[in-house]
Amino acid sequence: MRIDIVSVFPEYLEPLRLSLVGKAIERGQIDLHVHDLRDFTSDKHRTVDDAPFGGGPGMVMLPEPWALCLESILESGKADGRSKPTLVIPVPSGRQFTQRQAEDLASLDWMIFACGRYEGIDSRVADYFAERCEVRELSIGDYVLAGGEAAVLVMVEAAARLVPGVLGNPESHNDDSFSESNEGFLEGPIYTRPEQWRGLAVPPILLSGDHAAVANWRKEQSRERTAKYRPDLLGGQE
Ligand code: ADE
């Protein structure tokens, strides 16, 4: 899988080189390229934004540096034998990023993430590249961040751990909150050693060795937790 990320703060994406995603990069399972949008400007101030047409506060990112940068990425991906990437534009006004979206991203061969700052990127960029890329505008939640970078860290990590071979034990996806095998519910409580810790005991059923009973108990706990925190996920099954 190839991932290109464009930002005016390329250092913001450095944490991707740590931990699980970092290991996947080292192993060659993920080919990560981070680009500085300012390298595609031509004035001495390396300007990437201007005032919005129609007035209003804030600044809008200029389309031309984006076009030059995305065209250079498209060329480089083509030379790498890839075609038609998915262009992800993280925006608070986008479609909600969910575990299903993460699973879908994990199946792709090539993704480009365009991190906007300020009020966002001139909307013509998404329209202009819609023929050469599959464009997805995605939001990670109902709140507004200062830019797309933090959202991209979230989306790349959520997708990367689902790429076959990236996570040590693929079965650990099965109990994940939101996973299909968990009926889309939240994961219940989890425990490790010691059995007794500061006066608190592990639920005895987990020590029983009765796998069916443990599975049942986990299902029950998962349903209870979902009813408490996210009744919307029960979909009328309550
Ligand atoms: N950029 C700013 N806020 C965002 C959000 N909630 N999701 C994705 N990108 C964003």
PDB file of C-alpha atoms and ligand atoms in Angstrom:
ATOM      1  CA  MET A   1       0.000   0.000   0.000  1.00  0.00           C
ATOM      2  CA  ARG A   2       1.269   3.449  -0.914  1.00  0.00           C
ATOM      3  CA  ILE A   3       0.259   6.470   1.198  1.00  0.00           C
ATOM      4  CA  ASP A   4       1.036  10.069   0.212  1.00  0.00           C
ATOM      5  CA  ILE A   5       0.293  12.857   2.674  1.00  0.00           C
ATOM      6  CA  VAL A   6       0.414  16.558   1.821  1.00  0.00           C
ATOM      7  CA  SER A   7       0.669  19.161   4.583  1.00  0.00           C
ATOM      8  CA  VAL A   8       2.194  22.554   5.387  1.00  0.00           C
ATOM      9  CA  PHE A   9       3.415  20.870   8.594  1.00  0.00           C
ATOM     10  CA  PRO A  10       5.119  17.681   7.364  1.00  0.00           C
ATOM     11  CA  GLU A  11       6.703  17.140  10.806  1.00  0.00           C
ATOM     12  CA  TYR A  12       3.193  16.686  12.183  1.00  0.00           C
ATOM     13  CA  LEU A  13       3.068  13.308  10.426  1.00  0.00           C
ATOM     14  CA  GLU A  14       6.326  12.016  11.921  1.00  0.00           C
ATOM     15  CA  PRO A  15       4.535   9.955  14.632  1.00  0.00           C
ATOM     16  CA  LEU A  16       3.412   7.650  11.814  1.00  0.00           C
ATOM     17  CA  ARG A  17       6.991   6.367  11.748  1.00  0.00           C
ATOM     18  CA  LEU A  18       6.573   5.006  15.305  1.00  0.00           C
ATOM     19  CA  SER A  19       4.884   1.904  16.625  1.00  0.00           C
ATOM     20  CA  LEU A  20       2.603  -0.234  14.473  1.00  0.00           C
ATOM     21  CA  VAL A  21       2.526   1.915  11.334  1.00  0.00           C
ATOM     22  CA  GLY A  22       6.260   2.590  11.666  1.00  0.00           C
ATOM     23  CA  LYS A  23       6.943  -1.168  11.752  1.00  0.00           C
ATOM     24  CA  ALA A  24       4.739  -1.668   8.691  1.00  0.00           C
ATOM     25  CA  ILE A  25       6.780   1.008   6.897  1.00  0.00           C
ATOM     26  CA  GLU A  26      10.053  -0.669   7.935  1.00  0.00           C
ATOM     27  CA  ARG A  27       8.752  -4.029   6.707  1.00  0.00           C
ATOM     28  CA  GLY A  28       7.774  -2.465   3.365  1.00  0.00           C
ATOM     29  CA  GLN A  29       4.047  -3.168   3.831  1.00  0.00           C
ATOM     30  CA  ILE A  30       3.331   0.565   3.718  1.00  0.00           C
ATOM     31  CA  ASP A  31       5.197   2.958   1.452  1.00  0.00           C
ATOM     32  CA  LEU A  32       4.757   6.387   3.103  1.00  0.00           C
ATOM     33  CA  HIS A  33       5.559   9.682   1.346  1.00  0.00           C
ATOM     34  CA  VAL A  34       5.036  12.991   3.161  1.00  0.00           C
ATOM     35  CA  HIS A  35       5.105  16.189   1.061  1.00  0.00           C
ATOM     36  CA  ASP A  36       5.429  19.843   2.054  1.00  0.00           C
ATOM     37  CA  LEU A  37       2.817  21.854   0.152  1.00  0.00           C
ATOM     38  CA  ARG A  38       5.044  24.934   0.320  1.00  0.00           C
ATOM     39  CA  ASP A  39       7.544  23.192  -1.994  1.00  0.00           C
ATOM     40  CA  PHE A  40       4.934  23.746  -4.724  1.00  0.00           C
ATOM     41  CA  THR A  41       4.673  27.526  -4.348  1.00  0.00           C
ATOM     42  CA  SER A  42       6.627  29.962  -6.529  1.00  0.00           C
ATOM     43  CA  ASP A  43       6.693  33.250  -4.603  1.00  0.00           C
ATOM     44  CA  LYS A  44       9.340  34.232  -2.091  1.00  0.00           C
ATOM     45  CA  HIS A  45       6.925  33.995   0.864  1.00  0.00           C
ATOM     46  CA  ARG A  46       5.862  30.484  -0.179  1.00  0.00           C
ATOM     47  CA  THR A  47       2.220  31.584   0.071  1.00  0.00           C
ATOM     48  CA  VAL A  48      -0.438  28.868   0.308  1.00  0.00           C
ATOM     49  CA  ASP A  49      -3.554  30.880   1.235  1.00  0.00           C
ATOM     50  CA  ASP A  50      -5.638  33.942   0.418  1.00  0.00           C
ATOM     51  CA  ALA A  51      -8.869  35.661   1.538  1.00  0.00           C
ATOM     52  CA  PRO A  52     -12.166  33.895   0.747  1.00  0.00           C
ATOM     53  CA  PHE A  53     -14.306  35.086  -2.171  1.00  0.00           C
ATOM     54  CA  GLY A  54     -17.634  36.272  -0.823  1.00  0.00           C
ATOM     55  CA  GLY A  55     -15.985  37.633   2.310  1.00  0.00           C
ATOM     56  CA  GLY A  56     -15.873  36.163   5.779  1.00  0.00           C
ATOM     57  CA  PRO A  57     -13.180  35.417   8.313  1.00  0.00           C
ATOM     58  CA  GLY A  58     -10.096  33.273   7.849  1.00  0.00           C
ATOM     59  CA  MET A  59      -8.102  32.254   4.814  1.00  0.00           C
ATOM     60  CA  VAL A  60      -8.621  29.644   2.099  1.00  0.00           C
ATOM     61  CA  MET A  61      -5.847  27.477   0.647  1.00  0.00           C
ATOM     62  CA  LEU A  62      -4.898  28.410  -2.915  1.00  0.00           C
ATOM     63  CA  PRO A  63      -5.722  25.781  -5.552  1.00  0.00           C
ATOM     64  CA  GLU A  64      -2.532  26.071  -7.632  1.00  0.00           C
ATOM     65  CA  PRO A  65       0.047  24.762  -5.102  1.00  0.00           C
ATOM     66  CA  TRP A  66      -2.356  21.867  -4.447  1.00  0.00           C
ATOM     67  CA  ALA A  67      -2.679  21.114  -8.153  1.00  0.00           C
ATOM     68  CA  LEU A  68       1.088  21.171  -8.719  1.00  0.00           C
ATOM     69  CA  CYS A  69       1.717  18.966  -5.698  1.00  0.00           C
ATOM     70  CA  LEU A  70      -1.031  16.452  -6.528  1.00  0.00           C
ATOM     71  CA  GLU A  71       0.096  16.273 -10.161  1.00  0.00           C
ATOM     72  CA  SER A  72       3.640  15.514  -9.069  1.00  0.00           C
ATOM     73  CA  ILE A  73       2.349  12.777  -6.731  1.00  0.00           C
ATOM     74  CA  LEU A  74       0.174  11.305  -9.506  1.00  0.00           C
ATOM     75  CA  GLU A  75       3.219  11.172 -11.806  1.00  0.00           C
ATOM     76  CA  SER A  76       5.374   9.525  -9.166  1.00  0.00           C
ATOM     77  CA  GLY A  77       2.673   6.958  -8.350  1.00  0.00           C
ATOM     78  CA  LYS A  78       2.273   6.167 -12.035  1.00  0.00           C
ATOM     79  CA  ALA A  79       6.037   5.605 -12.327  1.00  0.00           C
ATOM     80  CA  ASP A  80       5.592   3.263  -9.352  1.00  0.00           C
ATOM     81  CA  GLY A  81       3.052   1.234 -11.391  1.00  0.00           C
ATOM     82  CA  ARG A  82      -0.045   2.511  -9.586  1.00  0.00           C
ATOM     83  CA  SER A  83      -3.198   4.079 -10.930  1.00  0.00           C
ATOM     84  CA  LYS A  84      -6.274   5.983  -9.756  1.00  0.00           C
ATOM     85  CA  PRO A  85      -5.582   6.703  -6.091  1.00  0.00           C
ATOM     86  CA  THR A  86      -8.196   7.564  -3.518  1.00  0.00           C
ATOM     87  CA  LEU A  87      -7.811  11.220  -2.556  1.00  0.00           C
ATOM     88  CA  VAL A  88      -8.919  11.689   1.050  1.00  0.00           C
ATOM     89  CA  ILE A  89      -9.650  15.252   2.120  1.00  0.00           C
ATOM     90  CA  PRO A  90     -10.262  15.440   5.873  1.00  0.00           C
ATOM     91  CA  VAL A  91     -12.872  18.102   6.616  1.00  0.00           C
ATOM     92  CA  PRO A  92     -15.370  18.569   9.463  1.00  0.00           C
ATOM     93  CA  SER A  93     -18.058  18.873   6.771  1.00  0.00           C
ATOM     94  CA  GLY A  94     -17.294  15.443   5.265  1.00  0.00           C
ATOM     95  CA  ARG A  95     -18.910  11.996   5.471  1.00  0.00           C
ATOM     96  CA  GLN A  96     -18.284  10.371   8.853  1.00  0.00           C
ATOM     97  CA  PHE A  97     -15.148   8.221   9.074  1.00  0.00           C
ATOM     98  CA  THR A  98     -16.190   4.904  10.636  1.00  0.00           C
ATOM     99  CA  GLN A  99     -14.697   1.439  11.132  1.00  0.00           C
ATOM    100  CA  ARG A 100     -16.307   0.479   7.778  1.00  0.00           C
ATOM    101  CA  GLN A 101     -14.415   3.344   6.115  1.00  0.00           C
ATOM    102  CA  ALA A 102     -11.212   2.190   7.842  1.00  0.00           C
ATOM    103  CA  GLU A 103     -11.764  -1.351   6.495  1.00  0.00           C
ATOM    104  CA  ASP A 104     -12.343   0.066   3.060  1.00  0.00           C
ATOM    105  CA  LEU A 105      -9.206   2.246   3.139  1.00  0.00           C
ATOM    106  CA  ALA A 106      -7.226  -0.804   4.328  1.00  0.00           C
ATOM    107  CA  SER A 107      -8.123  -2.592   1.078  1.00  0.00           C
ATOM    108  CA  LEU A 108      -6.789   0.177  -1.190  1.00  0.00           C
ATOM    109  CA  ASP A 109      -3.499   0.141  -3.056  1.00  0.00           C
ATOM    110  CA  TRP A 110      -2.884   3.902  -3.051  1.00  0.00           C
ATOM    111  CA  MET A 111      -4.213   6.792  -0.988  1.00  0.00           C
ATOM    112  CA  ILE A 112      -3.378  10.469  -0.982  1.00  0.00           C
ATOM    113  CA  PHE A 113      -4.335  12.543   2.068  1.00  0.00           C
ATOM    114  CA  ALA A 114      -4.669  16.305   1.567  1.00  0.00           C
ATOM    115  CA  CYS A 115      -4.374  18.143   4.896  1.00  0.00           C
ATOM    116  CA  GLY A 116      -6.065  21.524   4.768  1.00  0.00           C
ATOM    117  CA  ARG A 117      -5.333  24.301   7.264  1.00  0.00           C
ATOM    118  CA  TYR A 118      -7.087  27.617   7.910  1.00  0.00           C
ATOM    119  CA  GLU A 119     -10.670  27.520   6.560  1.00  0.00           C
ATOM    120  CA  GLY A 120      -9.802  24.693   4.156  1.00  0.00           C
ATOM    121  CA  ILE A 121      -8.804  24.105   0.525  1.00  0.00           C
ATOM    122  CA  ASP A 122     -10.438  25.902  -2.433  1.00  0.00           C
ATOM    123  CA  SER A 123     -13.279  23.514  -3.346  1.00  0.00           C
ATOM    124  CA  ARG A 124     -12.289  23.413  -7.016  1.00  0.00           C
ATOM    125  CA  VAL A 125      -9.319  21.177  -6.131  1.00  0.00           C
ATOM    126  CA  ALA A 126     -11.644  18.267  -5.213  1.00  0.00           C
ATOM    127  CA  ASP A 127     -13.664  18.830  -8.421  1.00  0.00           C
ATOM    128  CA  TYR A 128     -10.575  19.145 -10.614  1.00  0.00           C
ATOM    129  CA  PHE A 129      -9.030  15.869  -9.430  1.00  0.00           C
ATOM    130  CA  ALA A 130     -12.284  13.885  -9.393  1.00  0.00           C
ATOM    131  CA  GLU A 131     -11.465  12.311 -12.769  1.00  0.00           C
ATOM    132  CA  ARG A 132      -8.000  11.146 -11.824  1.00  0.00           C
ATOM    133  CA  CYS A 133      -8.735  10.189  -8.215  1.00  0.00           C
ATOM    134  CA  GLU A 134     -11.609   8.767  -6.232  1.00  0.00           C
ATOM    135  CA  VAL A 135     -12.230  11.749  -3.957  1.00  0.00           C
ATOM    136  CA  ARG A 136     -13.530  11.221  -0.404  1.00  0.00           C
ATOM    137  CA  GLU A 137     -14.192  14.082   1.988  1.00  0.00           C
ATOM    138  CA  LEU A 138     -14.173  12.538   5.474  1.00  0.00           C
ATOM    139  CA  SER A 139     -14.754  13.845   9.000  1.00  0.00           C
ATOM    140  CA  ILE A 140     -13.424  12.037  12.086  1.00  0.00           C
ATOM    141  CA  GLY A 141     -16.100  13.506  14.374  1.00  0.00           C
ATOM    142  CA  ASP A 142     -18.448  16.333  15.190  1.00  0.00           C
ATOM    143  CA  TYR A 143     -15.839  18.863  16.286  1.00  0.00           C
ATOM    144  CA  VAL A 144     -13.516  21.201  14.429  1.00  0.00           C
ATOM    145  CA  LEU A 145      -9.741  20.726  14.418  1.00  0.00           C
ATOM    146  CA  ALA A 146      -7.227  23.367  13.363  1.00  0.00           C
ATOM    147  CA  GLY A 147      -6.207  21.299  10.345  1.00  0.00           C
ATOM    148  CA  GLY A 148      -6.447  17.894   8.696  1.00  0.00           C
ATOM    149  CA  GLU A 149      -3.186  16.460  10.070  1.00  0.00           C
ATOM    150  CA  ALA A 150      -4.553  15.041  13.335  1.00  0.00           C
ATOM    151  CA  ALA A 151      -7.465  13.522  11.394  1.00  0.00           C
ATOM    152  CA  VAL A 152      -5.018  11.882   8.973  1.00  0.00           C
ATOM    153  CA  LEU A 153      -3.035  10.364  11.862  1.00  0.00           C
ATOM    154  CA  VAL A 154      -6.315   8.864  13.067  1.00  0.00           C
ATOM    155  CA  MET A 155      -7.423   7.552   9.670  1.00  0.00           C
ATOM    156  CA  VAL A 156      -4.039   6.109   8.673  1.00  0.00           C
ATOM    157  CA  GLU A 157      -3.621   4.310  12.000  1.00  0.00           C
ATOM    158  CA  ALA A 158      -7.182   2.953  11.919  1.00  0.00           C
ATOM    159  CA  ALA A 159      -6.708   1.669   8.354  1.00  0.00           C
ATOM    160  CA  ALA A 160      -3.109   0.441   8.674  1.00  0.00           C
ATOM    161  CA  ARG A 161      -3.819  -1.907  11.580  1.00  0.00           C
ATOM    162  CA  LEU A 162      -6.372  -3.645   9.343  1.00  0.00           C
ATOM    163  CA  VAL A 163      -3.935  -4.247   6.478  1.00  0.00           C
ATOM    164  CA  PRO A 164      -3.265  -8.012   6.416  1.00  0.00           C
ATOM    165  CA  GLY A 165       0.052  -8.777   8.093  1.00  0.00           C
ATOM    166  CA  VAL A 166       0.390  -5.433   9.897  1.00  0.00           C
ATOM    167  CA  LEU A 167      -1.097  -6.483  13.238  1.00  0.00           C
ATOM    168  CA  GLY A 168       0.574  -9.532  14.852  1.00  0.00           C
ATOM    169  CA  ASN A 169      -2.630 -11.462  15.491  1.00  0.00           C
ATOM    170  CA  PRO A 170      -5.386 -10.751  12.956  1.00  0.00           C
ATOM    171  CA  GLU A 171      -7.932 -12.402  15.291  1.00  0.00           C
ATOM    172  CA  SER A 172      -7.602  -9.463  17.642  1.00  0.00           C
ATOM    173  CA  HIS A 173      -9.807  -7.495  15.198  1.00  0.00           C
ATOM    174  CA  ASN A 174     -12.700  -9.779  16.056  1.00  0.00           C
ATOM    175  CA  ASP A 175     -13.315  -8.271  19.497  1.00  0.00           C
ATOM    176  CA  ASP A 176     -12.728  -4.697  18.357  1.00  0.00           C
ATOM    177  CA  SER A 177     -15.422  -2.182  19.119  1.00  0.00           C
ATOM    178  CA  PHE A 178     -17.522  -1.631  15.962  1.00  0.00           C
ATOM    179  CA  SER A 179     -16.228  -4.810  14.252  1.00  0.00           C
ATOM    180  CA  GLU A 180     -18.769  -6.867  12.294  1.00  0.00           C
ATOM    181  CA  SER A 181     -17.824  -9.965  14.284  1.00  0.00           C
ATOM    182  CA  ASN A 182     -18.800  -8.034  17.408  1.00  0.00           C
ATOM    183  CA  GLU A 183     -22.149  -7.069  15.790  1.00  0.00           C
ATOM    184  CA  GLY A 184     -20.898  -3.476  15.594  1.00  0.00           C
ATOM    185  CA  PHE A 185     -21.070  -3.164  19.399  1.00  0.00           C
ATOM    186  CA  LEU A 186     -18.520  -1.671  21.813  1.00  0.00           C
ATOM    187  CA  GLU A 187     -15.940  -4.017  23.313  1.00  0.00           C
ATOM    188  CA  GLY A 188     -16.564  -4.951  26.959  1.00  0.00           C
ATOM    189  CA  PRO A 189     -14.118  -4.828  29.904  1.00  0.00           C
ATOM    190  CA  ILE A 190     -10.751  -6.640  29.716  1.00  0.00           C
ATOM    191  CA  TYR A 191      -8.374  -7.968  32.394  1.00  0.00           C
ATOM    192  CA  THR A 192      -4.873  -9.386  32.833  1.00  0.00           C
ATOM    193  CA  ARG A 193      -2.713 -10.590  35.747  1.00  0.00           C
ATOM    194  CA  PRO A 194      -2.823 -10.527  38.726  1.00  0.00           C
ATOM    195  CA  GLU A 195      -6.170 -12.182  39.516  1.00  0.00           C
ATOM    196  CA  GLN A 196      -6.446 -10.020  42.655  1.00  0.00           C
ATOM    197  CA  TRP A 197      -5.222  -6.464  42.372  1.00  0.00           C
ATOM    198  CA  ARG A 198      -5.540  -3.892  45.169  1.00  0.00           C
ATOM    199  CA  GLY A 199      -8.647  -5.608  46.470  1.00  0.00           C
ATOM    200  CA  LEU A 200     -10.261  -5.950  43.039  1.00  0.00           C
ATOM    201  CA  ALA A 201     -10.848  -9.419  41.567  1.00  0.00           C
ATOM    202  CA  VAL A 202     -11.078 -10.484  37.937  1.00  0.00           C
ATOM    203  CA  PRO A 203     -14.646 -11.719  37.113  1.00  0.00           C
ATOM    204  CA  PRO A 204     -14.473 -15.454  38.031  1.00  0.00           C
ATOM    205  CA  ILE A 205     -16.038 -16.613  34.757  1.00  0.00           C
ATOM    206  CA  LEU A 206     -12.860 -15.525  32.928  1.00  0.00           C
ATOM    207  CA  LEU A 207     -10.892 -18.042  35.038  1.00  0.00           C
ATOM    208  CA  SER A 208     -13.372 -20.882  34.503  1.00  0.00           C
ATOM    209  CA  GLY A 209     -11.828 -22.262  31.318  1.00  0.00           C
ATOM    210  CA  ASP A 210     -15.356 -22.574  29.891  1.00  0.00           C
ATOM    211  CA  HIS A 211     -14.899 -20.931  26.483  1.00  0.00           C
ATOM    212  CA  ALA A 212     -18.587 -20.870  25.584  1.00  0.00           C
ATOM    213  CA  ALA A 213     -19.494 -19.285  28.930  1.00  0.00           C
ATOM    214  CA  VAL A 214     -16.705 -16.709  28.506  1.00  0.00           C
ATOM    215  CA  ALA A 215     -17.914 -15.867  24.992  1.00  0.00           C
ATOM    216  CA  ASN A 216     -21.468 -15.448  26.276  1.00  0.00           C
ATOM    217  CA  TRP A 217     -20.358 -13.261  29.159  1.00  0.00           C
ATOM    218  CA  ARG A 218     -18.321 -11.059  26.791  1.00  0.00           C
ATOM    219  CA  LYS A 219     -21.300 -10.676  24.486  1.00  0.00           C
ATOM    220  CA  GLU A 220     -23.492  -9.646  27.424  1.00  0.00           C
ATOM    221  CA  GLN A 221     -20.918  -7.137  28.685  1.00  0.00           C
ATOM    222  CA  SER A 222     -20.490  -5.750  25.213  1.00  0.00           C
ATOM    223  CA  ARG A 223     -24.236  -5.254  24.828  1.00  0.00           C
ATOM    224  CA  GLU A 224     -24.517  -3.603  28.271  1.00  0.00           C
ATOM    225  CA  ARG A 225     -21.708  -1.195  27.564  1.00  0.00           C
ATOM    226  CA  THR A 226     -23.183  -0.328  24.188  1.00  0.00           C
ATOM    227  CA  ALA A 227     -26.600   0.326  25.747  1.00  0.00           C
ATOM    228  CA  LYS A 228     -24.956   2.603  28.321  1.00  0.00           C
ATOM    229  CA  TYR A 229     -22.626   4.648  26.119  1.00  0.00           C
ATOM    230  CA  ARG A 230     -23.849   4.248  22.554  1.00  0.00           C
ATOM    231  CA  PRO A 231     -27.512   3.176  22.434  1.00  0.00           C
ATOM    232  CA  ASP A 232     -27.550   4.446  18.844  1.00  0.00           C
ATOM    233  CA  LEU A 233     -25.409   1.407  17.868  1.00  0.00           C
ATOM    234  CA  LEU A 234     -27.981  -1.124  19.103  1.00  0.00           C
ATOM    235  CA  GLY A 235     -30.175  -0.245  16.117  1.00  0.00           C
ATOM    236  CA  GLY A 236     -33.502  -0.991  17.838  1.00  0.00           C
ATOM    237  CA  GLN A 237     -32.212  -4.269  19.348  1.00  0.00           C
ATOM    238  CA  GLU A 238     -32.523  -3.004  22.912  1.00  0.00           C
TER     239      GLU A 238
HETATM  240  N1  ADE B   1     -10.434  19.144   9.892  1.00  0.00           N
HETATM  241  C1  ADE B   1     -10.919  19.944  10.853  1.00  0.00           C
HETATM  242  N2  ADE B   1     -11.785  19.296  11.621  1.00  0.00           N
HETATM  243  C2  ADE B   1     -11.881  18.024  11.131  1.00  0.00           C
HETATM  244  C3  ADE B   1     -12.619  16.879  11.486  1.00  0.00           C
HETATM  245  N3  ADE B   1     -13.484  16.873  12.506  1.00  0.00           N
HETATM  246  N4  ADE B   1     -12.457  15.760  10.762  1.00  0.00           N
HETATM  247  C4  ADE B   1     -11.611  15.760   9.728  1.00  0.00           C
HETATM  248  N5  ADE B   1     -10.881  16.807   9.347  1.00  0.00           N
HETATM  249  C5  ADE B   1     -11.014  17.939  10.033  1.00  0.00           C
END
